[in-house]
Short mmCIF file of C-alpha atoms and ligand atoms in Angstrom, two decimals:
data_model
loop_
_atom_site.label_atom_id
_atom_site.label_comp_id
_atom_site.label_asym_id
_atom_site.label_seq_id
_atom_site.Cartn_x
_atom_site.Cartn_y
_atom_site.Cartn_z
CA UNK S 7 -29.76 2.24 -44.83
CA UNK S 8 -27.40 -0.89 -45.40
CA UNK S 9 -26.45 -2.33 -42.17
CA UNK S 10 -22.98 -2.00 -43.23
CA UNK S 11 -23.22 2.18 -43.31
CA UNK S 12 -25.00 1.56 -39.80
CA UNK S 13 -21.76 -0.02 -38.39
CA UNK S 14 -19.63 3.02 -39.95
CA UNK S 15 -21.37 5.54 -38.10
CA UNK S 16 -21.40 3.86 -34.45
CA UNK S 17 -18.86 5.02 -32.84
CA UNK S 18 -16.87 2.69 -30.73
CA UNK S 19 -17.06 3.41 -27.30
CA UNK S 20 -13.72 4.99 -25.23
CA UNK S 21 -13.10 3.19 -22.37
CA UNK S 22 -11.52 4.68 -19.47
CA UNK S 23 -10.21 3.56 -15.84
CA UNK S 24 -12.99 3.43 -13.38
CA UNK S 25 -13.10 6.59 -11.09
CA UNK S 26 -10.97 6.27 -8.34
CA UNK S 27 -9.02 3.39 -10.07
CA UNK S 28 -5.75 4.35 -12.48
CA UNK S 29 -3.29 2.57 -14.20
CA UNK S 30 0.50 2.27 -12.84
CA UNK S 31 3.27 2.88 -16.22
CA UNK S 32 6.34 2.51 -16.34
CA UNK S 33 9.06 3.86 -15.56
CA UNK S 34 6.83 4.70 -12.43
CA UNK S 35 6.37 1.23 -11.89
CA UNK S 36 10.10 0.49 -11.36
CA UNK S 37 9.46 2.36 -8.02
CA UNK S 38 6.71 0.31 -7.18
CA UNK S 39 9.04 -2.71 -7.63
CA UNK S 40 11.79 -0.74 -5.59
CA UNK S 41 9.08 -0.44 -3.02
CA UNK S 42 8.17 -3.61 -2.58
CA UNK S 43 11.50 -5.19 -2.81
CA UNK S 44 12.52 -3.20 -0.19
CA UNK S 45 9.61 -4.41 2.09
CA UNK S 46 10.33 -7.63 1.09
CA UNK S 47 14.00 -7.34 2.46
CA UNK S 48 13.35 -5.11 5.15
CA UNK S 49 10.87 -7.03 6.81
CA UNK S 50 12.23 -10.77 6.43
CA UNK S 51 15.34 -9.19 8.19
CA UNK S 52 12.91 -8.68 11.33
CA UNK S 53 11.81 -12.44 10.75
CA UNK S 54 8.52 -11.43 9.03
CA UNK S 55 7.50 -13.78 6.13
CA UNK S 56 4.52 -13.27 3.60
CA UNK S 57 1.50 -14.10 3.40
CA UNK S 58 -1.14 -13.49 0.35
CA UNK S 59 -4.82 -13.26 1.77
CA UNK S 60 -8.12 -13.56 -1.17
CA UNK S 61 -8.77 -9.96 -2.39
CA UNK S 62 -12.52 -10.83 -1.26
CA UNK S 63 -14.12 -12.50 2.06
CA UNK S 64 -17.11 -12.61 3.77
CA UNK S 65 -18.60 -9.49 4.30
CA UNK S 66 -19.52 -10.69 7.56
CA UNK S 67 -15.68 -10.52 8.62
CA UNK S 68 -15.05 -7.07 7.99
CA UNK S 69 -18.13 -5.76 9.45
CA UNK S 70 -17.59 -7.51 12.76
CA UNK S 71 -13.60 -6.41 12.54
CA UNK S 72 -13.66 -3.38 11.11
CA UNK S 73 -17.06 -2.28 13.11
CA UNK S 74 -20.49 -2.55 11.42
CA UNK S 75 -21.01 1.04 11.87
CA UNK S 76 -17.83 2.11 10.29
CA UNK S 77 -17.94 4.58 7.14
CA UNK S 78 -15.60 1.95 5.74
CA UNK S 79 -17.86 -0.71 6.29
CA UNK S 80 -21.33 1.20 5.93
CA UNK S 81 -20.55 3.18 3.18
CA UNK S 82 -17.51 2.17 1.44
CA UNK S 83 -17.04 -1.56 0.62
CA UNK S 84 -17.56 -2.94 -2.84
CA UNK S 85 -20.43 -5.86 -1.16
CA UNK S 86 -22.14 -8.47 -3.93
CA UNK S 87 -24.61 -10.61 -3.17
CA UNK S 88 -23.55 -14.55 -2.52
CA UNK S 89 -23.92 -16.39 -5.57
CA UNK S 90 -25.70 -19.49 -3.96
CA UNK S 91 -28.65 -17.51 -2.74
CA UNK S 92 -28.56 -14.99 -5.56
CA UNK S 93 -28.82 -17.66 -8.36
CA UNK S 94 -31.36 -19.73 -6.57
CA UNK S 95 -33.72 -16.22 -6.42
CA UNK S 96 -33.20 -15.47 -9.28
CA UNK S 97 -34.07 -19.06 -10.65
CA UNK S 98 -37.37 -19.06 -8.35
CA UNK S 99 -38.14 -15.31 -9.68
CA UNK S 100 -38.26 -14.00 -5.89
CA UNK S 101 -36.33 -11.36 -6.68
CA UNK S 102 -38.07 -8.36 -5.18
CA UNK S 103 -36.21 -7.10 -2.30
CA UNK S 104 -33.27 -9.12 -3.00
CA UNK S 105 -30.08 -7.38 -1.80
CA UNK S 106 -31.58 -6.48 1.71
CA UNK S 107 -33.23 -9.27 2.31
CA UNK S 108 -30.07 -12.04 1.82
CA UNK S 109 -28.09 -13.18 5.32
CA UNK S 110 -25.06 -11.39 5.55
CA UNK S 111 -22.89 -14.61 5.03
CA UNK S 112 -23.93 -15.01 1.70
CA UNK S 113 -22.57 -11.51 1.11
CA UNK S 114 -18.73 -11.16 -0.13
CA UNK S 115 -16.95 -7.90 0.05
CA UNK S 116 -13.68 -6.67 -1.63
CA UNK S 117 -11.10 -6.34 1.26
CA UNK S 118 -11.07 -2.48 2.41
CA UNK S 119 -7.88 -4.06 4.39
CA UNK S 120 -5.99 -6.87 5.23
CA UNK S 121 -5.96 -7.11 9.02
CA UNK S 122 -9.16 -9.04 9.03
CA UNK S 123 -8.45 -11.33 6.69
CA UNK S 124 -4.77 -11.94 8.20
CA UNK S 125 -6.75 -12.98 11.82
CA UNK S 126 -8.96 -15.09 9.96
CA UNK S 127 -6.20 -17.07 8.49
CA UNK S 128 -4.76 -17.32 11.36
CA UNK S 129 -7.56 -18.97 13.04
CA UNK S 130 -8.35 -20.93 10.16
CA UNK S 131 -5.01 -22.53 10.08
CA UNK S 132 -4.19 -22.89 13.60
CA UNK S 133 -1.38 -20.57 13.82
CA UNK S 134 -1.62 -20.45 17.39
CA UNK S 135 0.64 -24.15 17.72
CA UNK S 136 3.32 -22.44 15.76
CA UNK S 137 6.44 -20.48 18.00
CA UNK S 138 4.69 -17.41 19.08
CA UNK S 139 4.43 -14.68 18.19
CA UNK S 140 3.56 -15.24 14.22
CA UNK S 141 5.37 -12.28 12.11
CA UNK S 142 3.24 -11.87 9.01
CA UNK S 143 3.44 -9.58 6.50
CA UNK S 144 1.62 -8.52 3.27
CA UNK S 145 1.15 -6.57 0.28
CA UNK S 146 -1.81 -5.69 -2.41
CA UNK S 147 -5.01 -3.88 -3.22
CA UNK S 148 -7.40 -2.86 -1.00
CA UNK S 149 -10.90 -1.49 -2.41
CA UNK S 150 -12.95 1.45 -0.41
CA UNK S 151 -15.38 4.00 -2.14
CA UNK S 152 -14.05 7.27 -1.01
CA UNK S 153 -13.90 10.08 -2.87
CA UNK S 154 -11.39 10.62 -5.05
CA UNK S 155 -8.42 13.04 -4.75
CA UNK S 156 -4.69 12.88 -4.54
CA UNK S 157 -3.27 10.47 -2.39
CA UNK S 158 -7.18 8.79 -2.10
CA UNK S 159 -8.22 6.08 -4.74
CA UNK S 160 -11.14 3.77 -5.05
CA UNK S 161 -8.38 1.18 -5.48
CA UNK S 162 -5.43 1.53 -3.30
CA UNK S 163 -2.49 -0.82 -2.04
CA UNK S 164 -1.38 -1.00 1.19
CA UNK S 165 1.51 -2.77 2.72
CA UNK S 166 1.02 -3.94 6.49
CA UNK S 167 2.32 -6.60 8.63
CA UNK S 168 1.25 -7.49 11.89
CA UNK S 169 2.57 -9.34 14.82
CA UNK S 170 0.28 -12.28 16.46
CA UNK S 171 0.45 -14.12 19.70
CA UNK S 172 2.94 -14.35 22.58
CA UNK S 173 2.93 -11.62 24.72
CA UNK S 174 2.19 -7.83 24.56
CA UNK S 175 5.92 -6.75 25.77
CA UNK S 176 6.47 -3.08 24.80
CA UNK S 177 9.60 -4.40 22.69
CA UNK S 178 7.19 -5.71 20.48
CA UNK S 179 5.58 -2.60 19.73
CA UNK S 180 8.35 -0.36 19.43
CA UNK S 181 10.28 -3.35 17.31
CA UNK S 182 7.35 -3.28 14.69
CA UNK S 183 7.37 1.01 14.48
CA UNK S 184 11.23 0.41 14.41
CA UNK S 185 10.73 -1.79 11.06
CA UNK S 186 8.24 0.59 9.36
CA UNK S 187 10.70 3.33 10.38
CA UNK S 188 13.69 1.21 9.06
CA UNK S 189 11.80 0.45 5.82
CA UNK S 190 11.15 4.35 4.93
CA UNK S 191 14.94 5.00 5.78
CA UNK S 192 15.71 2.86 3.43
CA UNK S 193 13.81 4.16 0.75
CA UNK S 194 14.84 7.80 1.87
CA UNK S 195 11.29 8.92 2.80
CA UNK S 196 11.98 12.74 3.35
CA UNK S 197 10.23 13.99 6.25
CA UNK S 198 8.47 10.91 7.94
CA UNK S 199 7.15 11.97 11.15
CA UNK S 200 6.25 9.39 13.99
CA UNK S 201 3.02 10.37 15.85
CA UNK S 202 2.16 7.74 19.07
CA UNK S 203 -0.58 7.41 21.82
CA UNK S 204 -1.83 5.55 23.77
CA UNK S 205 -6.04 4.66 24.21
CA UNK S 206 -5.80 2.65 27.10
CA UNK S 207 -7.87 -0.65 27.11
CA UNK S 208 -11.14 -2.32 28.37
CA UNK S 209 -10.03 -1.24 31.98
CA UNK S 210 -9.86 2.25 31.73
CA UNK S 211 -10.67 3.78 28.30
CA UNK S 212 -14.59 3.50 28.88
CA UNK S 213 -14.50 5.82 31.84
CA UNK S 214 -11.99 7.97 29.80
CA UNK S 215 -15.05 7.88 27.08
CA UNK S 216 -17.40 8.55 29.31
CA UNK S 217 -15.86 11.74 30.49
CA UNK S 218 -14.77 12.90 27.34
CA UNK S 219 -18.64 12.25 26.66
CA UNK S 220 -19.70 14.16 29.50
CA UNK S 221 -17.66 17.05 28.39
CA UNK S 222 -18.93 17.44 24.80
CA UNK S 223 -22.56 17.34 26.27
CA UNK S 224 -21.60 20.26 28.30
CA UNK S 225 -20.59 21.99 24.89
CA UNK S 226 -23.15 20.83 22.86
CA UNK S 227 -25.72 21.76 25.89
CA UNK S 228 -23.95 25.55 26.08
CA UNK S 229 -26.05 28.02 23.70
CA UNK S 230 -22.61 29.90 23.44
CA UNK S 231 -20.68 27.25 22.39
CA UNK S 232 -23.26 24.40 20.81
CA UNK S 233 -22.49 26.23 17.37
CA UNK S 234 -19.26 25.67 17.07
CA UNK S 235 -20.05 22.00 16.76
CA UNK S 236 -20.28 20.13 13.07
CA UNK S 237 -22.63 17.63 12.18
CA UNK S 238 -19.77 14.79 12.67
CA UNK S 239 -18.91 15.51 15.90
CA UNK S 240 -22.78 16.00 17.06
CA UNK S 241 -23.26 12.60 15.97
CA UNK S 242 -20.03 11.12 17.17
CA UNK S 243 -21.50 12.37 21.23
CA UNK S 244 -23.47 9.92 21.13
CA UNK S 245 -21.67 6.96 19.25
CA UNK S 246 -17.82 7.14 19.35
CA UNK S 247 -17.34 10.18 20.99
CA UNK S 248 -13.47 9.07 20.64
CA UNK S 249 -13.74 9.75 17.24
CA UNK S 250 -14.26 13.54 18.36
CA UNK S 251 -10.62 13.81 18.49
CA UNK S 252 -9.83 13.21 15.07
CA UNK S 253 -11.65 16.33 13.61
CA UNK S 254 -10.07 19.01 11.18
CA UNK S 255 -13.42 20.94 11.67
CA UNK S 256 -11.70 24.61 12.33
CA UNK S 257 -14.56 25.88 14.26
CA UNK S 258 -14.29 22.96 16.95
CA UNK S 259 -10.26 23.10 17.58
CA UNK S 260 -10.48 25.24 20.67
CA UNK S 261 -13.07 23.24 22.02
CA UNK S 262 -10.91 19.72 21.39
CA UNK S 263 -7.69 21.24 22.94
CA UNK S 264 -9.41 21.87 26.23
CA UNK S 265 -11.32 18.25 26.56
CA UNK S 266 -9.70 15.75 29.32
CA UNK S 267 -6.52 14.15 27.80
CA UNK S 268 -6.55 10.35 27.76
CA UNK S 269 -3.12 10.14 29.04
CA UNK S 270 -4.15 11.40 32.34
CA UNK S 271 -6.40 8.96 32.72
CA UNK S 272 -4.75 5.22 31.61
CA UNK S 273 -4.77 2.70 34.52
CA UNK S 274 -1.23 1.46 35.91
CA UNK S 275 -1.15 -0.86 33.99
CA UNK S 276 -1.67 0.65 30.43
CA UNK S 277 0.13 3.72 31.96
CA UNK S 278 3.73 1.53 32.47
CA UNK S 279 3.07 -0.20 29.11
CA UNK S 280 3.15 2.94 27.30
CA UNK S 281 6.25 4.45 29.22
CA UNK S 282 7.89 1.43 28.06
CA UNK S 283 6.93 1.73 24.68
CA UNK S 284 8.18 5.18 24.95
CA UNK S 285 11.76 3.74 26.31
CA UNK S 286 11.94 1.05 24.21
CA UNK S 287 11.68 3.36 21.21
CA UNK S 288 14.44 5.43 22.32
CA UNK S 289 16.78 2.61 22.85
CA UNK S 290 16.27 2.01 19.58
CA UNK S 291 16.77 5.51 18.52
CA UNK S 292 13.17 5.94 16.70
CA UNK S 293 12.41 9.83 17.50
CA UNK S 294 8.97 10.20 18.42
CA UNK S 295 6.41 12.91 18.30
CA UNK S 296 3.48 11.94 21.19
CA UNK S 297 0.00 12.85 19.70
CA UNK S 298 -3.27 12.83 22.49
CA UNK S 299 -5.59 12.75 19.67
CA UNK S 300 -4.27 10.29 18.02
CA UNK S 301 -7.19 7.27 18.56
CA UNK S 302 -8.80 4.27 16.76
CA UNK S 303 -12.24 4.34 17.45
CA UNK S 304 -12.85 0.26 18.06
CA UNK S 305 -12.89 -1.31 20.90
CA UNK S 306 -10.57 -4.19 20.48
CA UNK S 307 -7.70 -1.60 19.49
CA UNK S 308 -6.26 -1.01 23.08
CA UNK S 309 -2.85 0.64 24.49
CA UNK S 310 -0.32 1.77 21.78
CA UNK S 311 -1.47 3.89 18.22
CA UNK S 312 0.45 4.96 15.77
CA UNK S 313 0.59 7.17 12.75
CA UNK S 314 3.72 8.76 9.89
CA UNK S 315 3.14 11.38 8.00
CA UNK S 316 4.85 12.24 5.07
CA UNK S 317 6.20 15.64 3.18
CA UNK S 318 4.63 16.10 -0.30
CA UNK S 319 1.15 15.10 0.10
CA UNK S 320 -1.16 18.06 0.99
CA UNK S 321 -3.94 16.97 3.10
CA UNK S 322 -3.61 13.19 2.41
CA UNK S 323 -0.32 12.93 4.61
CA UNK S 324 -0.64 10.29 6.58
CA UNK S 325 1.44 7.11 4.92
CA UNK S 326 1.36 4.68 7.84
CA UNK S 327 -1.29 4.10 10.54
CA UNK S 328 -1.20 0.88 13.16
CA UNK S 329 -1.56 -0.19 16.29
CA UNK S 330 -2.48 -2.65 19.13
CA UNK S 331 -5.74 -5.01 18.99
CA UNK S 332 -5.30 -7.48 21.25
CA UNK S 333 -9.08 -8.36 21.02
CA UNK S 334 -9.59 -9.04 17.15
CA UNK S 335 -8.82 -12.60 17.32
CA UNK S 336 -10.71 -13.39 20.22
CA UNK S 337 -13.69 -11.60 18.10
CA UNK S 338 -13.51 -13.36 15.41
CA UNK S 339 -13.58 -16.73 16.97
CA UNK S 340 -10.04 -17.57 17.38
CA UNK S 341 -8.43 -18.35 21.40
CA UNK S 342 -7.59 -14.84 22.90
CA UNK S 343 -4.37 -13.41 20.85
CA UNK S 344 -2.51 -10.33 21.43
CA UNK S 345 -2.17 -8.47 18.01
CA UNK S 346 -0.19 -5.57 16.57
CA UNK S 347 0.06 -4.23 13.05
CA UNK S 348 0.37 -1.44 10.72
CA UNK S 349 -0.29 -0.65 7.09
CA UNK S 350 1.67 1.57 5.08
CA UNK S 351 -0.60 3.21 1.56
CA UNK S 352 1.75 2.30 -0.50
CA UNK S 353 0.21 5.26 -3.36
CA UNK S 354 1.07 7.83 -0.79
CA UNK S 355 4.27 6.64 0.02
CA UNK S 356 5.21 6.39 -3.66
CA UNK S 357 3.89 10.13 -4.37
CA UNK S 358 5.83 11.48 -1.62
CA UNK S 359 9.13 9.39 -2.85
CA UNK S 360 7.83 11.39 -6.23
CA UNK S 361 7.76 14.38 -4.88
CA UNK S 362 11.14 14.54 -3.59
CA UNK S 363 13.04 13.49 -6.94
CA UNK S 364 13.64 9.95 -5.44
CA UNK S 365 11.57 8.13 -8.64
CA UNK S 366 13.60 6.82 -10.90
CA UNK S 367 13.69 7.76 -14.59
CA UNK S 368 12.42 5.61 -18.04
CA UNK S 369 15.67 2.89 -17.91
CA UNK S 370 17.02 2.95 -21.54
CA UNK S 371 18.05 0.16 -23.02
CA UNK S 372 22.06 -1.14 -22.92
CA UNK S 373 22.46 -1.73 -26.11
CA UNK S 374 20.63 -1.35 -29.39
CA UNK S 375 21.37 -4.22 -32.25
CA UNK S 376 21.08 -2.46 -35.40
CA UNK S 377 21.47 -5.36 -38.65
CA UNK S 378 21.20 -5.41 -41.67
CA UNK S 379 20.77 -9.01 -43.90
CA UNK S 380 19.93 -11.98 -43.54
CA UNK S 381 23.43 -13.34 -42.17
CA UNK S 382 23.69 -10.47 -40.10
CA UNK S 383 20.11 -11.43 -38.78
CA UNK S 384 20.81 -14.80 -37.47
CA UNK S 385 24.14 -13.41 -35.53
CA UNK S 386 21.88 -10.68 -34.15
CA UNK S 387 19.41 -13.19 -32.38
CA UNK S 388 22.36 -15.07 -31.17
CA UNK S 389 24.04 -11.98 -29.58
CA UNK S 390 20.96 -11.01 -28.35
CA UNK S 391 20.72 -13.87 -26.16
CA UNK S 392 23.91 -14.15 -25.23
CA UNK S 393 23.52 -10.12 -23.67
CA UNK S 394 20.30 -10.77 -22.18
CA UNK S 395 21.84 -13.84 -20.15
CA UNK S 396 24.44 -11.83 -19.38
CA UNK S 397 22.04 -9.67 -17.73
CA UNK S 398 21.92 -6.53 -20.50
CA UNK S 399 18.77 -5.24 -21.69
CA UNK S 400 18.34 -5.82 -25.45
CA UNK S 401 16.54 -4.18 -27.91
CA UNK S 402 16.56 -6.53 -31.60
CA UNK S 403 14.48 -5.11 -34.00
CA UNK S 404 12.10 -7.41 -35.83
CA UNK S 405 12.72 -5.89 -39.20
CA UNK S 406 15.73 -4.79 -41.37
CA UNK S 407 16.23 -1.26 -41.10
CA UNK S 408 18.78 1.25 -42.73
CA UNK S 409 21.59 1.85 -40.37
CA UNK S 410 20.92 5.81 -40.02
CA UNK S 411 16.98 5.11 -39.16
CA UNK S 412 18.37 2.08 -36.15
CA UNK S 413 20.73 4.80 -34.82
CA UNK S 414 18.02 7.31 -34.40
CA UNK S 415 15.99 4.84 -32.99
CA UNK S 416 18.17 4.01 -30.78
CA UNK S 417 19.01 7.50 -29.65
CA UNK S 418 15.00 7.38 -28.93
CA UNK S 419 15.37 4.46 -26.94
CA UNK S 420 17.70 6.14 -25.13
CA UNK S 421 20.30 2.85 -25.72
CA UNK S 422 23.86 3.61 -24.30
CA UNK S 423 25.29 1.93 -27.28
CA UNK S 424 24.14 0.68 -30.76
CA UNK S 425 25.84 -2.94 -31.99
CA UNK S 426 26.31 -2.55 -35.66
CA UNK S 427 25.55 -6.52 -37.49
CA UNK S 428 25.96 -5.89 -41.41
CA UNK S 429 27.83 -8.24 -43.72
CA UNK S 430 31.43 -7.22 -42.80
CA UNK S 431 30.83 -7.76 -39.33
CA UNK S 432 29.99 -11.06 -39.49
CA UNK S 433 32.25 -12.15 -42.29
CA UNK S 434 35.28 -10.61 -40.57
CA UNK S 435 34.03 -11.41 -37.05
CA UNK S 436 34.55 -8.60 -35.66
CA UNK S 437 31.62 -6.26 -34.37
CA UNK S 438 30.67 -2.85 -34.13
CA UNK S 439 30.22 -1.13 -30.84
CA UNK S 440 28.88 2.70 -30.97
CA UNK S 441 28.79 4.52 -27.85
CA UNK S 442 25.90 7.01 -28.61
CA UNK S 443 26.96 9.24 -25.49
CA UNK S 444 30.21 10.35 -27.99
CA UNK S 445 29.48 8.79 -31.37
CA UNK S 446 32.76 6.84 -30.68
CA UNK S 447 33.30 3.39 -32.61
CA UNK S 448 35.71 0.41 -31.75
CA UNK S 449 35.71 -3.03 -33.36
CA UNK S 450 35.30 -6.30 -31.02
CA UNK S 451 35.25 -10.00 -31.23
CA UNK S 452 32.11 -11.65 -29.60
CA UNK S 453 33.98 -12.43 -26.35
CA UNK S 454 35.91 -9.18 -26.16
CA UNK S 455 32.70 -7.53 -26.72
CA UNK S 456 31.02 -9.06 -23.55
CA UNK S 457 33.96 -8.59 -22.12
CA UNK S 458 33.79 -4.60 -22.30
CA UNK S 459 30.41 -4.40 -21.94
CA UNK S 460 30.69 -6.37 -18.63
CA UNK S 461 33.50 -3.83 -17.57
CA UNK S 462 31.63 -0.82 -18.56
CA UNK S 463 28.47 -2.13 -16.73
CA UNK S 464 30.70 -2.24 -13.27
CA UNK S 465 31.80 0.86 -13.94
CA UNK S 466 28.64 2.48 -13.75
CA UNK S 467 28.84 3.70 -17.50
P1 AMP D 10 -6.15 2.57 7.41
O1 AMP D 10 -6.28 1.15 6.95
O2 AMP D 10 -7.40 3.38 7.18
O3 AMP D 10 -5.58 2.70 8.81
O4 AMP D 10 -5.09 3.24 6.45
C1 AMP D 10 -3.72 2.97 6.48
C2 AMP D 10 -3.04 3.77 5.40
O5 AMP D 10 -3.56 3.39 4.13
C3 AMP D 10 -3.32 5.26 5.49
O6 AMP D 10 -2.40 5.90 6.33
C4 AMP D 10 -3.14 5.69 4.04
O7 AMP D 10 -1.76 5.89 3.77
C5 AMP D 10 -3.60 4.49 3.27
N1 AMP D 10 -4.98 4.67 2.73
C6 AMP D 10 -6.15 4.48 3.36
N2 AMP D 10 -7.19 4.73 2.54
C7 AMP D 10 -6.66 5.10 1.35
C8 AMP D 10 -7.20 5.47 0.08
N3 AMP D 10 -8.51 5.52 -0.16
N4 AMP D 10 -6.33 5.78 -0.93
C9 AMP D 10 -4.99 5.74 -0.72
N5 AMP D 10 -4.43 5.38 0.44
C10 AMP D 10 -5.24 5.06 1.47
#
């Protein structure tokens, strides 16, 4: 066989988005846009300004912020080996045992979030001698290897913000829920519901764990109740039995409504911060749902959680999670910082905006410039221009085409009108406006036509 009728029968592979990963289209994307414009202007009124963190760091820094034994961090994050080590292996041949064997600062990770990453930049450029607090916020990717479903991707983007330094005033907290809660309003988010808690901090939540450890053993110890327990919550007893409280296993429910509730057991302290949380939110009007089993399950998240939930999203609901961690920055090497933050999944948030009828549909073009000759071409790319300064969007096709086939092409293009170029046109100077709603015609001069088009546009038509 000739290599040539080799080649003809290979067929060329079919790529296809990675599983979990997907392509954004327009028009959809024009909500994306609306979305993030909206955070954009929403947030700098609250005196937050951006900041754009690397999409990968050290693995090192999320699995001492995030919590080594996290599913995010032990199962989840995309982790390759550091190139330095990796290439010098691989140019000595010891390449046997490779991946487990390299120090876990030559590993790099693709950012599951952006909290870390936000602290470490902070450190790293002294952020502490600015006025305190520092209002930061941020949008982008974020990469964890869940399994797929709606509202879940591989790839996901998140938009967060989070509030560093100065003190841990209540205002604070209930001023950052007040901006998420702002932002959604503006966007019309049908149906966000506020959830908060509070999970005390290093004074009294590890006597509140203990208890609530003490409990489960009782249950896990009882023949007539050990059953009822799943596999999760078995293994959370023994390492984060706070965790316990976030289960959707059916069987354990009753059991989880009659453990000790943490708000019964915050110190004075953490007991007044979270009353005033609760005032301060009400002075600001932000209604409030308060949610017991509501927890983080690290230790440097202390005092106030929070979590919205969204209409339209099945079992994926929740849009917006956050809360207090006055510890991170102290953890990750920085001078003891009070910290609060939230991140919004921005995929959710869009499907439930979907879901509701609030995305917008494919934007047609204004106008359609249908020419004919050569003449007629030359005036076409001129007008063009002139529209599309003016702030119009242009369609100019690159070939001649007979008048009937640009006005069905237009229709396609859904174009509000057609602007008929042929030889009369330009000779007379006078152009051709069809309105393609009607089919109506009426002859302008270049200014005029501007002009009305300007006029129209303010009018909405
Ligand atoms: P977290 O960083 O886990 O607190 O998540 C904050 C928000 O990000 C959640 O409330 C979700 O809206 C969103 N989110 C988290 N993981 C995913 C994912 N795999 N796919 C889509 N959105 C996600």
């Amino acid at each position: 066989m000739s290599e040539g009728a080799a080649k003809k029968e290979e067929k060329p592979r079919k790529f296809q988005a990675i599983r979990g990963t997907r392509d954004l289209l327009p028009p959809e994307t024009a909500l994306w846009n609306r979305v993030e414009q909206t955070a954009d202007e929403v947030f700098s009124t609250f005196g937050f300004g951006e900041i754009r963190v690397p999409i990968f760091e050290s693995t090192d820094l999320f699995a001492r912020s995030i919590g080594a034994e996290t599913d995010v961090v032990s199962k989840e994050m995309y982790t390759f080996g550091g190139f330095a080590e990796f290439s010098a292996r691989v140019r000595e041949g010891r390449v046997e045992g490779m991946l487990s064997e390299m120090s876990p600062e030559e590993m790099i990770s693709l950012r599951p979030e952006a909290t870390a990453s936000v602290c470490r930049a902070y450190i790293e450029h002294n952020m502490q001698q600015l006025p305190q607090p520092v209002k930061l916020y941020y949008m982008g990717p974020m990469f964890r290897r869940e399994r797929p479903q709606k509202g879940r991707y591989r790839q996901f983007y998140q938009i967060g913000a989070e509030v560093l330094g100065g003190s841990d005033a209540p205002a604070i907290d209930a001023e950052v829920i007040e901006m998420v809660m702002t932002f959604f309003d503006r966007l019309e988010l049908q149906g966000a519901q506020l959830d908060i808690n509070s999970i005390g901090d290093r004074n009294c939540r590890p006597k509140y764990v203990e208890l609530l450890r003490a409990e489960l053993l009782k249950v896990r110890d009882n023949p007539a109740t050990a059953g009822r327990l799943g596999p999760d919550t078995l293994r959370r007893i023994e390492t984060n039995p706070l965790r316990v409280l976030d289960s959707k296993l059916e069987s354990e429910q009753a059991i989880i409504a009659k453990l000790p509730r943490i708000a019964d057991h915050l110190c004075e302290e953490c007991a007044a911060h979270y009353a005033a949380v609760k005032h301060q939110l009400e002075m600001r009007g932000v209604i409030y749902r308060e949610n017991w089993r509501l927890v983080r399950g690290l230790d440097y998240y202390m005092r106030t959680t929070f979590e919205i939930t969204a209409q339209g999203l099945g079992s994926q609901n929740a849009v917006c999670g956050g809360g207090r961690y006055d510890g991170l920055v102290e953890l990750l090497g920085g001078p003891p910082t009070k910290g609060i933050g939230f991140a919004i999944g921005e995929d959710r948030l869009i499907l439930s905006l979907q879901e509701s009828g609030k995305a917008p549909t494919q934007q047609g073009r204004d106008v359609y410039i249908a020419w004919m000759g050569e003449r007629a071409h030359a005036t076409a790319i001129r007008a063009a221009k002139d529209l599309r300064k003016a702030g119009f969007s242009v369609e100019l096709p690159p070939v001649e085409q007979k008048f009937g086939k640009a006005l069905g092409q237009a229709d396609k293009l859904g174009a509000k009108y057609a602007l008929i170029l042929g030889d009369n046109e330009v000779s007379e100077g006078l152009w051709t406006l069809k309105t393609l709603a009607d089919g109506s015609q009426a002859k302008f001069t270049e200014p005029d036509l501007l002009e009305h088009l300007r006029k129209q546009k303010a009018g909405g038509l």
